[in-house]
mmCIF file of C-alpha atoms and ligand atoms in Angstrom:
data_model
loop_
_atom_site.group_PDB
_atom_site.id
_atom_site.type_symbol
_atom_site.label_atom_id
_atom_site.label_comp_id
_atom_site.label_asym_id
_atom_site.label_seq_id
_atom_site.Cartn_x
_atom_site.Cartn_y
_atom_site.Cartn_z
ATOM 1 C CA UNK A 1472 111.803 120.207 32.123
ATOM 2 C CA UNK A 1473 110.196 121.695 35.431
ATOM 3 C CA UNK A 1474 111.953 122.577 37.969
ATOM 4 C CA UNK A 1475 112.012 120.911 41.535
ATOM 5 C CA UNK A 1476 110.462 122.919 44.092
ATOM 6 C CA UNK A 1477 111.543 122.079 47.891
ATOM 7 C CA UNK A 1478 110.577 123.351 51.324
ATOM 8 C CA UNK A 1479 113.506 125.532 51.313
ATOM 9 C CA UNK A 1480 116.417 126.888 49.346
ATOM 10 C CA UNK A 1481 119.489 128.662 50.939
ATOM 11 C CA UNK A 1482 119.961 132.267 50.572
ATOM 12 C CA UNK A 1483 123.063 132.538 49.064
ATOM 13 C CA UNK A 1484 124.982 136.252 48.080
ATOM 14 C CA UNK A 1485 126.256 136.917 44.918
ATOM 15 C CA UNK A 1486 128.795 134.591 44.349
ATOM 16 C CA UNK A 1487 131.896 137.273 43.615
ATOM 17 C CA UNK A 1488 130.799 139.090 46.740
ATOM 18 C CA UNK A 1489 131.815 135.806 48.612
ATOM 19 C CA UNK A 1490 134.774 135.041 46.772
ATOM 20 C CA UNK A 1491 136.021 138.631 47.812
ATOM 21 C CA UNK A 1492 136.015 137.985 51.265
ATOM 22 C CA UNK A 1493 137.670 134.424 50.663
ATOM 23 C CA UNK A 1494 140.336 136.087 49.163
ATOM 24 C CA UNK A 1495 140.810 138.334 52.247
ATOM 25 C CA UNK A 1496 141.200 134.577 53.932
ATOM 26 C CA UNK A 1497 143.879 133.494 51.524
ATOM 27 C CA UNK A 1498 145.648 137.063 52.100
ATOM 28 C CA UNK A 1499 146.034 136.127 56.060
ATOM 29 C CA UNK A 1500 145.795 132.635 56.132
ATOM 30 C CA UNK A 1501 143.675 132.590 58.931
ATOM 31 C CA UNK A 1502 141.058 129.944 59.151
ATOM 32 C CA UNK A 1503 140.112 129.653 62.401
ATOM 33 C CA UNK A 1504 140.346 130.077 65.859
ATOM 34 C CA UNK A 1505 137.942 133.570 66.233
ATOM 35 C CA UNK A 1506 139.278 135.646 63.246
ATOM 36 C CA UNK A 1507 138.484 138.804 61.766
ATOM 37 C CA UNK A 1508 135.541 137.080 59.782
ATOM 38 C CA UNK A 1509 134.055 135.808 62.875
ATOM 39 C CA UNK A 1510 134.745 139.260 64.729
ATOM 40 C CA UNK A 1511 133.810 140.947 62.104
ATOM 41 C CA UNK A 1512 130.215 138.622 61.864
ATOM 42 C CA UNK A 1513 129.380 138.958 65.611
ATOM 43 C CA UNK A 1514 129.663 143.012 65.721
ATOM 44 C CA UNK A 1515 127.792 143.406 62.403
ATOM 45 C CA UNK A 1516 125.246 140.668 64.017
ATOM 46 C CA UNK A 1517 125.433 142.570 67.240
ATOM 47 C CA UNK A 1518 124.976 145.859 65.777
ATOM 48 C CA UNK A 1519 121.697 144.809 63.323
ATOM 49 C CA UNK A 1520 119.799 143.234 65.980
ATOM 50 C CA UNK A 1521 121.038 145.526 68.667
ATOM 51 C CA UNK A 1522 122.253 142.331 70.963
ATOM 52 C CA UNK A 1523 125.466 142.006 72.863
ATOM 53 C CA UNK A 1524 127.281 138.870 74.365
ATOM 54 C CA UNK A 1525 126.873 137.347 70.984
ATOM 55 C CA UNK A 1526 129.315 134.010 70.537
ATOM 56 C CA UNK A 1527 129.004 132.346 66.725
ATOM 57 C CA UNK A 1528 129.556 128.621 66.977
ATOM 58 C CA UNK A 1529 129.664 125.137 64.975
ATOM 59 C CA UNK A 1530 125.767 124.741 64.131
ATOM 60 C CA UNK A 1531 122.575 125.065 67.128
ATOM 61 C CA UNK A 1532 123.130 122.526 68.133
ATOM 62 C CA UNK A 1533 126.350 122.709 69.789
ATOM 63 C CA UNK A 1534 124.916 126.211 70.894
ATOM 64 C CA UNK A 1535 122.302 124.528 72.595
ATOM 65 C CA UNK A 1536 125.011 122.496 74.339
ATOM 66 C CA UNK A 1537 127.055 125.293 75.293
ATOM 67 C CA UNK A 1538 124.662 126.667 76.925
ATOM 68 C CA UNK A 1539 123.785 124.183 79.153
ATOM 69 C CA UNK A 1540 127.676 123.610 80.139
ATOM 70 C CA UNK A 1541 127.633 127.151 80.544
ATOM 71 C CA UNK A 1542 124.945 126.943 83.741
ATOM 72 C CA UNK A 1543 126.469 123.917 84.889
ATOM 73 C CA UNK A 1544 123.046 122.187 83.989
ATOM 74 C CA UNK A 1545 122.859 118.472 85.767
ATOM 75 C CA UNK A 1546 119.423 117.376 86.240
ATOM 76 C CA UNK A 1547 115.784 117.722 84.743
ATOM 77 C CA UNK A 1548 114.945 120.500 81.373
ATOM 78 C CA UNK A 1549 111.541 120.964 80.551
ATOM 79 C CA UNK A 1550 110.933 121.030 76.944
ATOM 80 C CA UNK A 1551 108.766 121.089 73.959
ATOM 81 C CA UNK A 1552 107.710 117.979 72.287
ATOM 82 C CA UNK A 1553 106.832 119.577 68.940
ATOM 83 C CA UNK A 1554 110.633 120.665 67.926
ATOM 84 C CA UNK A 1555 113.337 119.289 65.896
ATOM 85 C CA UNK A 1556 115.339 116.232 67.775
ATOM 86 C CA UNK A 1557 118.138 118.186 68.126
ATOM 87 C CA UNK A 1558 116.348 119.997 70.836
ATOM 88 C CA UNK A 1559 116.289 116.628 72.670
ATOM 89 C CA UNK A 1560 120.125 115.363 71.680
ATOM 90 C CA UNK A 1561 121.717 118.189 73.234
ATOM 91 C CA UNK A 1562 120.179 117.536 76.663
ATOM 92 C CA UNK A 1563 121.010 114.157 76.016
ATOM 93 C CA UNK A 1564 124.494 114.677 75.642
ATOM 94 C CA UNK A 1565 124.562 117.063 78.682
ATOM 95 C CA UNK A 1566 123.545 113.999 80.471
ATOM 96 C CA UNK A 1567 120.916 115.832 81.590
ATOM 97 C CA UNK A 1568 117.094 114.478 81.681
ATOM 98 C CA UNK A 1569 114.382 115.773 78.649
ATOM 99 C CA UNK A 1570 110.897 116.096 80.492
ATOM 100 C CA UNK A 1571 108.008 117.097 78.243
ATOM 101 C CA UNK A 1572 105.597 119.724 78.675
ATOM 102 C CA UNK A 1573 102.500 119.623 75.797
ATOM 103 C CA UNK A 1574 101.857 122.391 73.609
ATOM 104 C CA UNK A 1575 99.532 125.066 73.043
ATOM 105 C CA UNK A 1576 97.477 124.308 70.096
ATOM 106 C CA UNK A 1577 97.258 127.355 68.846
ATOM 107 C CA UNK A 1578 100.705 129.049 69.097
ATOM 108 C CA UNK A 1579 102.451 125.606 69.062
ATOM 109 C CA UNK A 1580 104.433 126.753 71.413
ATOM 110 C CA UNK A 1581 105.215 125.005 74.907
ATOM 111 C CA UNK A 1582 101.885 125.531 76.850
ATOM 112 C CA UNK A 1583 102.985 127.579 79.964
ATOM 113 C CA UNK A 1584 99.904 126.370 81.926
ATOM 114 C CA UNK A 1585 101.176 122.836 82.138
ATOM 115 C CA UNK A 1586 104.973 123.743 82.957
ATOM 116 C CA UNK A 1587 104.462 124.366 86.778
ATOM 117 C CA UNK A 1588 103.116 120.610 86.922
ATOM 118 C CA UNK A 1589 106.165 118.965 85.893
ATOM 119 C CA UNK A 1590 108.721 121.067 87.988
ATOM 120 C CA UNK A 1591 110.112 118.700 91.106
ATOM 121 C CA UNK A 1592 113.623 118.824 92.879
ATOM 122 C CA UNK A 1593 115.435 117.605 89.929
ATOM 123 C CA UNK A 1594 114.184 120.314 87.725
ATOM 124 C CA UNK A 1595 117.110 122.989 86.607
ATOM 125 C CA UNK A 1596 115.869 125.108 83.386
ATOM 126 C CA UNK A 1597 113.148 125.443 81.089
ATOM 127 C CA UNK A 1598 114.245 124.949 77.325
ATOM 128 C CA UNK A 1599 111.768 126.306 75.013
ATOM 129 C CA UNK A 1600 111.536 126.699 71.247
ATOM 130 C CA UNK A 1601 110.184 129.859 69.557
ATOM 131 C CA UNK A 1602 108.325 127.333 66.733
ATOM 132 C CA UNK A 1603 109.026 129.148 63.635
ATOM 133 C CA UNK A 1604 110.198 132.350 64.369
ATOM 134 C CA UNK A 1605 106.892 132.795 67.153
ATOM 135 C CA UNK A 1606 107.925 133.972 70.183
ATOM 136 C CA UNK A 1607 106.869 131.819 73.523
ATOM 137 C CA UNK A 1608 104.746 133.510 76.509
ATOM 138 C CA UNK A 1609 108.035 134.920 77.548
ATOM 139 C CA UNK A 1610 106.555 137.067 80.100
ATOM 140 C CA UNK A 1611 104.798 134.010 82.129
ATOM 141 C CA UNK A 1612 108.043 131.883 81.438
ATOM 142 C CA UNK A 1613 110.379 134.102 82.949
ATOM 143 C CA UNK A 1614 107.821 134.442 85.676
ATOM 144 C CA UNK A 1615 107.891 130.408 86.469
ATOM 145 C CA UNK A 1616 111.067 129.692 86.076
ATOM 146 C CA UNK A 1617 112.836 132.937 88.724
ATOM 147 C CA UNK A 1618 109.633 131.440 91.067
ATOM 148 C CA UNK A 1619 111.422 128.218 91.381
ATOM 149 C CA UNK A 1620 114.715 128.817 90.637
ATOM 150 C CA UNK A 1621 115.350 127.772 87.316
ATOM 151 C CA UNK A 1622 116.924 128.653 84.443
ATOM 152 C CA UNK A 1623 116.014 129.601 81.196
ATOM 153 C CA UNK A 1624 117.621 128.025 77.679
ATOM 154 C CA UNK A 1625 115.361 129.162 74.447
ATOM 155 C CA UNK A 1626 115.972 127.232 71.291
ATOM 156 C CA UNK A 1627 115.731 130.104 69.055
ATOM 157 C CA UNK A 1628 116.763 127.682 66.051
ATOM 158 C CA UNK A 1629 114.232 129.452 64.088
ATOM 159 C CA UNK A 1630 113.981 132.899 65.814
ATOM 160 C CA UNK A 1631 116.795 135.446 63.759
ATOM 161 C CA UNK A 1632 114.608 138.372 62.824
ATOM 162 C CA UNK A 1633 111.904 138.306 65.146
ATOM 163 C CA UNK A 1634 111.266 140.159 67.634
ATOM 164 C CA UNK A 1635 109.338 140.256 71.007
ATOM 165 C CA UNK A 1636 108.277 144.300 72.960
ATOM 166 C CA UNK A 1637 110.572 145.483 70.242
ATOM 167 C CA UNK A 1638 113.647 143.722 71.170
ATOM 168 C CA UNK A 1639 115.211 140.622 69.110
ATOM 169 C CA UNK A 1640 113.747 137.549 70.426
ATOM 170 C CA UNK A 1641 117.082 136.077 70.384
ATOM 171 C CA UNK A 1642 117.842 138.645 74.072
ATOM 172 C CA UNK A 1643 115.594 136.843 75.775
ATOM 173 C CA UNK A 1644 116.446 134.163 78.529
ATOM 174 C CA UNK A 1645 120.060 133.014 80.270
ATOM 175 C CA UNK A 1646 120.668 132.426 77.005
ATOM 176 C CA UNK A 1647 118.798 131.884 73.688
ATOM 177 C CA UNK A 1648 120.502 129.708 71.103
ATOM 178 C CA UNK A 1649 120.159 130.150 67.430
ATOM 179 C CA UNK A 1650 120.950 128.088 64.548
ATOM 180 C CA UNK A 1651 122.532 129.873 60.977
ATOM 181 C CA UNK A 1652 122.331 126.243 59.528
ATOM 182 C CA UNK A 1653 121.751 126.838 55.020
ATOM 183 C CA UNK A 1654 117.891 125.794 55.712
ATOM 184 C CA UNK A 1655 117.328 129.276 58.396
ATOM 185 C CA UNK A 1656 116.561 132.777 57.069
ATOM 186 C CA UNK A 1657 120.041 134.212 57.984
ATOM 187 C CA UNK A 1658 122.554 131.421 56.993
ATOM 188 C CA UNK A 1659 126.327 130.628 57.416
ATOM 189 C CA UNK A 1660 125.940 126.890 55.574
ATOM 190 C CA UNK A 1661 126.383 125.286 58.885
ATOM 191 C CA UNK A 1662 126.436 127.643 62.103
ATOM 192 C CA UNK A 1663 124.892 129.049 65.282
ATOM 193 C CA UNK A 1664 125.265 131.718 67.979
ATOM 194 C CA UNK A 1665 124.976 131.534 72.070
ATOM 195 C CA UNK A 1666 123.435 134.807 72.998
ATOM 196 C CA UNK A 1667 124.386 135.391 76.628
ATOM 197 C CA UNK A 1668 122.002 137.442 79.480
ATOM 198 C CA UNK A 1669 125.649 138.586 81.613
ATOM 199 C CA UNK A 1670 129.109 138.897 80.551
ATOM 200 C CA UNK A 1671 130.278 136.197 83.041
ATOM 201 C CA UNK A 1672 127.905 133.897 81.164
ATOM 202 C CA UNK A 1673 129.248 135.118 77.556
ATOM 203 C CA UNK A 1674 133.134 135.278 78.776
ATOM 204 C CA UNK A 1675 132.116 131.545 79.803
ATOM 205 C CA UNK A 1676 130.790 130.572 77.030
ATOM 206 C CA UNK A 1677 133.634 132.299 74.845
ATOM 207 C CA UNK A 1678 136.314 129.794 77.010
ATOM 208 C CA UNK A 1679 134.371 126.783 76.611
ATOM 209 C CA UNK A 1680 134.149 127.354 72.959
ATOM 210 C CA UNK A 1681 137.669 127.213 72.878
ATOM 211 C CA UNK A 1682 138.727 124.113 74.427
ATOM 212 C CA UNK A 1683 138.610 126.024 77.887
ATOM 213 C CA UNK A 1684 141.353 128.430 77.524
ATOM 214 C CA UNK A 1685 141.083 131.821 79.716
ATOM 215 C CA UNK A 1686 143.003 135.026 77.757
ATOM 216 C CA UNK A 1687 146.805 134.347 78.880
ATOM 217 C CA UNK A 1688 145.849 130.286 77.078
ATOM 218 C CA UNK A 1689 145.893 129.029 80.350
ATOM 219 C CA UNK A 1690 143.217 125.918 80.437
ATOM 220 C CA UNK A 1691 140.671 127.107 83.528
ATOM 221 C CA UNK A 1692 137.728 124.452 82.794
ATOM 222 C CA UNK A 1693 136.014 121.621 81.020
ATOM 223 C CA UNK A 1694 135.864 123.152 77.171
ATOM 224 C CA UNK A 1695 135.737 121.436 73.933
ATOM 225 C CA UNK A 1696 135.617 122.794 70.315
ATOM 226 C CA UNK A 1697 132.782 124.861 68.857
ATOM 227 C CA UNK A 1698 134.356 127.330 66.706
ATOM 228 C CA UNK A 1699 133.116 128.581 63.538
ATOM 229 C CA UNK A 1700 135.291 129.085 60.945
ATOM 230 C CA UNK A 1701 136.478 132.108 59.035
ATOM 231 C CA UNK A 1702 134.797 130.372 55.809
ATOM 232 C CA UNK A 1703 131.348 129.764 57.053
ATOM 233 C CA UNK A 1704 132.053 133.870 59.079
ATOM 234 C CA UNK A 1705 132.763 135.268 55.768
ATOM 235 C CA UNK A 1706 129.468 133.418 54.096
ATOM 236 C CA UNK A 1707 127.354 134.926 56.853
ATOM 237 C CA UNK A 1708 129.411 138.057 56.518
ATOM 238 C CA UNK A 1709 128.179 138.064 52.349
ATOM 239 C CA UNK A 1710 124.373 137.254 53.106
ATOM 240 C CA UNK A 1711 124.020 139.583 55.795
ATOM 241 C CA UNK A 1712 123.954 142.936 53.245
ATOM 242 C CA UNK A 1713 120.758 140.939 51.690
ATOM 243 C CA UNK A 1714 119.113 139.972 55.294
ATOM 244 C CA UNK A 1715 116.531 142.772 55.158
ATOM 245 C CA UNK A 1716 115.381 141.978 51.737
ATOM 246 C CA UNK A 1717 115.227 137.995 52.474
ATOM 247 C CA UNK A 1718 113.072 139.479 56.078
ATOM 248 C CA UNK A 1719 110.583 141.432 53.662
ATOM 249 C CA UNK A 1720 110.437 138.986 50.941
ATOM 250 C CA UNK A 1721 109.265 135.810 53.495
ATOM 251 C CA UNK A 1722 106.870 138.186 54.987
ATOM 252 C CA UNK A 1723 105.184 139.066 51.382
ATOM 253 C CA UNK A 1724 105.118 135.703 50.742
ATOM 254 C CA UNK A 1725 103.544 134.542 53.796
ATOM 255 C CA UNK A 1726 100.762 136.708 53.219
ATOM 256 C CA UNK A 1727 100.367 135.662 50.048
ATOM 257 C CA UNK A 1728 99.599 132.445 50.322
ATOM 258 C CA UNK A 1729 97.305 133.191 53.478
ATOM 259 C CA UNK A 1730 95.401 135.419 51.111
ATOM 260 C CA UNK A 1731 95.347 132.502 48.678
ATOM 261 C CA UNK A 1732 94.290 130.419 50.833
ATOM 262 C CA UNK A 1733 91.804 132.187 53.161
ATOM 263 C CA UNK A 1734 88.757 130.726 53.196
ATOM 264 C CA UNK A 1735 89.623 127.263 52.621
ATOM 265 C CA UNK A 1736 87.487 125.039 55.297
ATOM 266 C CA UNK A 1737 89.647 122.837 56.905
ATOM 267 C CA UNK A 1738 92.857 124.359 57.095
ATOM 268 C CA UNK A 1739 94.373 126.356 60.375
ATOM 269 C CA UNK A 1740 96.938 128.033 61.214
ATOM 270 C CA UNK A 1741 99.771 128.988 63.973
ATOM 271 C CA UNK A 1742 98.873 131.910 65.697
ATOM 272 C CA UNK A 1743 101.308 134.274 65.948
ATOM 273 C CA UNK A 1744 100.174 135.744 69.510
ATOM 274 C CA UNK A 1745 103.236 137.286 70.755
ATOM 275 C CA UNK A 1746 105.680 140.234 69.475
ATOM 276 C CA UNK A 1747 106.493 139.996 65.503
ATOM 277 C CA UNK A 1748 107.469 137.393 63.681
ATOM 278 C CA UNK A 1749 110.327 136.640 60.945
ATOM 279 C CA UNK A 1750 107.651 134.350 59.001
ATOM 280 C CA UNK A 1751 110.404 132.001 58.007
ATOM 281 C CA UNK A 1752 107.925 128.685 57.098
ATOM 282 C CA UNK A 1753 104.546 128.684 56.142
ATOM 283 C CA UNK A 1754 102.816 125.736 58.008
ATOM 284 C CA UNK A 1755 99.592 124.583 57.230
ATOM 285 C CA UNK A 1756 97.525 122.415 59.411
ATOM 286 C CA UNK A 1757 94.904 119.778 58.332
ATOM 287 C CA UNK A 1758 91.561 118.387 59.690
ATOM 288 C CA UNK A 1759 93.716 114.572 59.653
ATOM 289 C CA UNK A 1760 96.619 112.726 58.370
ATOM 290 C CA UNK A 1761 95.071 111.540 55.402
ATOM 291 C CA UNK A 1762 94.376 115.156 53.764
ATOM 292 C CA UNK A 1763 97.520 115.973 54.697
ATOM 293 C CA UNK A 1764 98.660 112.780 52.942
ATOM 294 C CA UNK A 1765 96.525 113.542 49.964
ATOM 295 C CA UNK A 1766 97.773 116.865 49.621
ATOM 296 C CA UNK A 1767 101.287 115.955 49.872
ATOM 297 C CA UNK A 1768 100.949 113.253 47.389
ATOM 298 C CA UNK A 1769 99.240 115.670 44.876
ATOM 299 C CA UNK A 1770 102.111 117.895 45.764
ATOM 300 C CA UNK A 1771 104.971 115.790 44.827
ATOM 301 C CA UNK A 1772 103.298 114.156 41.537
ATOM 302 C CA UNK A 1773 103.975 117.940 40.577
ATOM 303 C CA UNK A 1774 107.359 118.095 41.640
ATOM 304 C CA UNK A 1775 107.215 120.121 45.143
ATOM 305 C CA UNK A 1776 108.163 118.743 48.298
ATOM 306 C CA UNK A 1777 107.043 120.582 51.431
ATOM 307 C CA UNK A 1778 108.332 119.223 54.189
ATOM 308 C CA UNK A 1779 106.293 117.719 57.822
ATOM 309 C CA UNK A 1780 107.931 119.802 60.617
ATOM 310 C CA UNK A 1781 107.885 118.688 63.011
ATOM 311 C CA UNK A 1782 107.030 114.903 62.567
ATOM 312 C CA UNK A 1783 106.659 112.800 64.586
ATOM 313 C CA UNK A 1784 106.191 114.363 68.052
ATOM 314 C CA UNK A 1785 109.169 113.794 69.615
ATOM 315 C CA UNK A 1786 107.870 112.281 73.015
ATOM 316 C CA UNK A 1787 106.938 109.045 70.832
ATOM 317 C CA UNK A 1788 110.840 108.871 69.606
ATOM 318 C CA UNK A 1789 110.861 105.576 72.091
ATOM 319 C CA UNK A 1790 114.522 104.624 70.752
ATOM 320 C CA UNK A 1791 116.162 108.219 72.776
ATOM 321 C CA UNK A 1792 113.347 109.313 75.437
ATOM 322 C CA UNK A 1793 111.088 107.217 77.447
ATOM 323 C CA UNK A 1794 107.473 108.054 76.263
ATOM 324 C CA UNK A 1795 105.957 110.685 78.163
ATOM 325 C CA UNK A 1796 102.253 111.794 77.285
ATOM 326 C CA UNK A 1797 101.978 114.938 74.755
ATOM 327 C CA UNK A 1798 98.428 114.605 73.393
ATOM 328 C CA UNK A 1799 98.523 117.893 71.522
ATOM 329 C CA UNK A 1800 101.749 117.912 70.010
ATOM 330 C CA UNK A 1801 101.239 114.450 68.804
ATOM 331 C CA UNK A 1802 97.674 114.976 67.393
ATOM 332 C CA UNK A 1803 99.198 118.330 65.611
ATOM 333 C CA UNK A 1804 102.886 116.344 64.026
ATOM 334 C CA UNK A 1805 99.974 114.177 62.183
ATOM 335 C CA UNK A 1806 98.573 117.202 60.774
ATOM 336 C CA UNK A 1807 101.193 119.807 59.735
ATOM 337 C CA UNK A 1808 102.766 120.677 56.716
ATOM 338 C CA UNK A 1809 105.428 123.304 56.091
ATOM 339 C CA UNK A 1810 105.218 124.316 52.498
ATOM 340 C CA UNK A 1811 107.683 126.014 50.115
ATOM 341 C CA UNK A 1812 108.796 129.502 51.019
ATOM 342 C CA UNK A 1813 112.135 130.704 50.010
ATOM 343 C CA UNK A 1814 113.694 133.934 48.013
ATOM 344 C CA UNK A 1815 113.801 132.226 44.834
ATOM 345 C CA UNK A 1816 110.132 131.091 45.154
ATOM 346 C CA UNK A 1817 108.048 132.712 42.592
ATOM 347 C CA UNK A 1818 104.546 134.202 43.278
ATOM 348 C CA UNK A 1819 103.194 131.966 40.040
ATOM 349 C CA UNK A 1820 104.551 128.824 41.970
ATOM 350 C CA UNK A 1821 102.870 130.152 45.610
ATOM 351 C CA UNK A 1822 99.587 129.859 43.386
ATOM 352 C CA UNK A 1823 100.025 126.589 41.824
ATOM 353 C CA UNK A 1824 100.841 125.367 45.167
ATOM 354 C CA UNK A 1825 97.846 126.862 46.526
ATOM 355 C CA UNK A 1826 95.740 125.760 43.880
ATOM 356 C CA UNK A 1827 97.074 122.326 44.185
ATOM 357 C CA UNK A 1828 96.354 122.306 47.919
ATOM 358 C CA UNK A 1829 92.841 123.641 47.284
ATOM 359 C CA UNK A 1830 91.919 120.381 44.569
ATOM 360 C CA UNK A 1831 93.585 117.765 46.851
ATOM 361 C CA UNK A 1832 91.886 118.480 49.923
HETATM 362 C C1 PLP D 1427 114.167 123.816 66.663
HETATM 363 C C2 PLP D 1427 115.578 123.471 66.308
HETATM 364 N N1 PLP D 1427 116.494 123.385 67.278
HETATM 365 C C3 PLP D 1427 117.789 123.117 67.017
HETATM 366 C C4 PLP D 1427 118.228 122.921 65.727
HETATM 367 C C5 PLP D 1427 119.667 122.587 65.487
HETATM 368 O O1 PLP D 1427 120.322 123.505 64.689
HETATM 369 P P1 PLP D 1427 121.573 123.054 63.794
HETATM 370 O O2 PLP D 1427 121.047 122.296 62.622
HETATM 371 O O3 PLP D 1427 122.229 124.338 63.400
HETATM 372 O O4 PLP D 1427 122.457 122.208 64.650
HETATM 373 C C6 PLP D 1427 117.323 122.991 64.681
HETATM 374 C C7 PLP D 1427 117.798 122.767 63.315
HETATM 375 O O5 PLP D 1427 117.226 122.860 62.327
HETATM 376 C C8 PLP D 1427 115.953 123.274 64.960
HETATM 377 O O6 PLP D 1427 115.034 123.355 63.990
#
């Protein structure tokens, strides 16, 4: 019987490595409420990417949101279309206002030309995403937003393990959120991390994570829950030893199936135009919908599933936003595919995928 080949597959650690640490949990007991795990997760994270202020929460998106009710954000964000809708639901639920700035078609990355445009009074912060581990015009960013004021949230969902002028992308910005969710290159099954510009901003953060309590327990503000447990720490704590080889393995296989690929008329491809990236997906973009609907049908008859990140554009998500004109990032949703790349992805299935792509189109 073949196997099933999806998008993604977690990277998971050797299975007694994990169960090591779990017994450590049964030995204390501890489960929660920042324990050793956790501690122990944030230095080694800390340490490896050379980052401090580091906070591990719940999932991204609740990093996202922390974030936000960290800079007492009430008012306008400027934001990427082209991102996952999570992007959009936590400034939703910081009642604050999602205005969207189109993309750069090459980078797919917000387009920093247009951002000045939709600044007003209302404005507060920029949120950008680094769209698959490629770091945003950072420099220009930064630029904008301390000309008027603003601040600057980066959904860095996808950025763990790349890095910008030799720094990791994630120390960019007020703060830069990141996601450890199973389907991310550095995983905790469910998880995320606030990485905080001051200390005042990461002691914040820290108290607001924890239902608002200051050091002596005493409740000083507006928290609510976004711990993450010693379980999901002690997962993280497992893959980390195996981080570097997951980094080098992605990158091999990113260039193989570019080299597979090149010359294929018709496709494109993101360009990666600032500092290195981790090369976590491998999207693919097509002339039109209907190759990409072609090749995704020839695809699946063969049992692999790539996945359409980001689809659709999430300016035309009428139901949550009010529809706001993103011409580029709606054109491109149409026409990308994210295809299989993964640890356990052999280099015999990158070429029947390749080959697949190549007769289908
Ligand atoms: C761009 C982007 N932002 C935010 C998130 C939310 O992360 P999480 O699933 O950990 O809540 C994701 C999740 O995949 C994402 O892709």
């Amino acid at each position: 019987m073949s196997k099933n080949i999806y998008v993604t597959q977690p990277s998971l650690p050797p299975l007694d490595e994990y169960v090591a640490l779990l017994e450590e949990i049964w030995d204390t007991g501890i489960l929660t409420h920042n324990g050793p795990m956790v501690r122990n997760l944030e230095s080694q994270l800390c340490e490896k990417l050379a980052l401090s202020n580091l906070s591990l929460v719940t999932n991204g998106t609740i990093a996202l949101q922390m974030a936000m009710k960290a800079l007492d954000l009430k008012g306008e964000v400027i934001t990427t279309p082209f991102s996952w809708i999570a992007t959009v639901s936590a400034i939703k639920w910081e009642h604050c206002t999602p205005v969207f700035c189109d993309i750069d078609e090459d980078t797919f990355n917000i387009d920093v030309d247009k951002i000045e445009d939709l600044i007003n009074e209302n404005t507060v912060a920029i949120m950008p995403v680094h769209v698959f581990g490629a770091a945003c015009d950072i420099e220009r960013i930064e630029a904008i937003a301390a000309k008027h004021g603003l601040k600057v949230i980066y959904d860095a969902a996808h950025a763990l393990g790349s890095t910008y002028k030799g720094k990791s992308l994630l120390s960019y910005g007020d703060v830069s959120a990141t996601s450890l969710h199973g389907t991310k290159l550095f995983n905790t099954a469910e998880g995320g991390a606030c990485i905080a510009k001051t200390d005042s901003l990461h002691e914040r953060i820290n108290r607001i994570r924890f239902f608002g309590h200051d050091e002596s327990r005493d409740i000083v503000e507006d928290g609510f829950n976004g711990k993450m447990t010693e379980v999901h720490a002690a997962l993280g704590l497992a893959n980390l030893k195996y981080f570097d080889d997951v980094l080098k393995d992605r990158k091999s296989k990113y260039h193989l199936y570019m080299d597979t690929l090149s010359g294929v008329q018709g496709l494109t491809y993101q360009a990666i135009k600032f500092g290195e990236c981790n090369y976590s997906y491998f999207p693919i973009v097509f002339e039109n919908e209907d190759v990409l609907l072609n090749v995704m049908a020839a695809l699946n008859s063969n049992d692999i599933y790539p996945r359409r990140y980001f689809y659709p554009s999430l300016n035309t998500f009428e139901k949550v936003v009010s529809k706001q004109a993103a011409p580029v990032s709606e054109s491109l949703s149409k026409r990308i595919l994210c295809l299989p790349l993964y640890k356990g992805l052999q280099v015999s299935d990158i070429q029947t995928i390749c080959q697949i792509v190549k007769a289908a189109m």
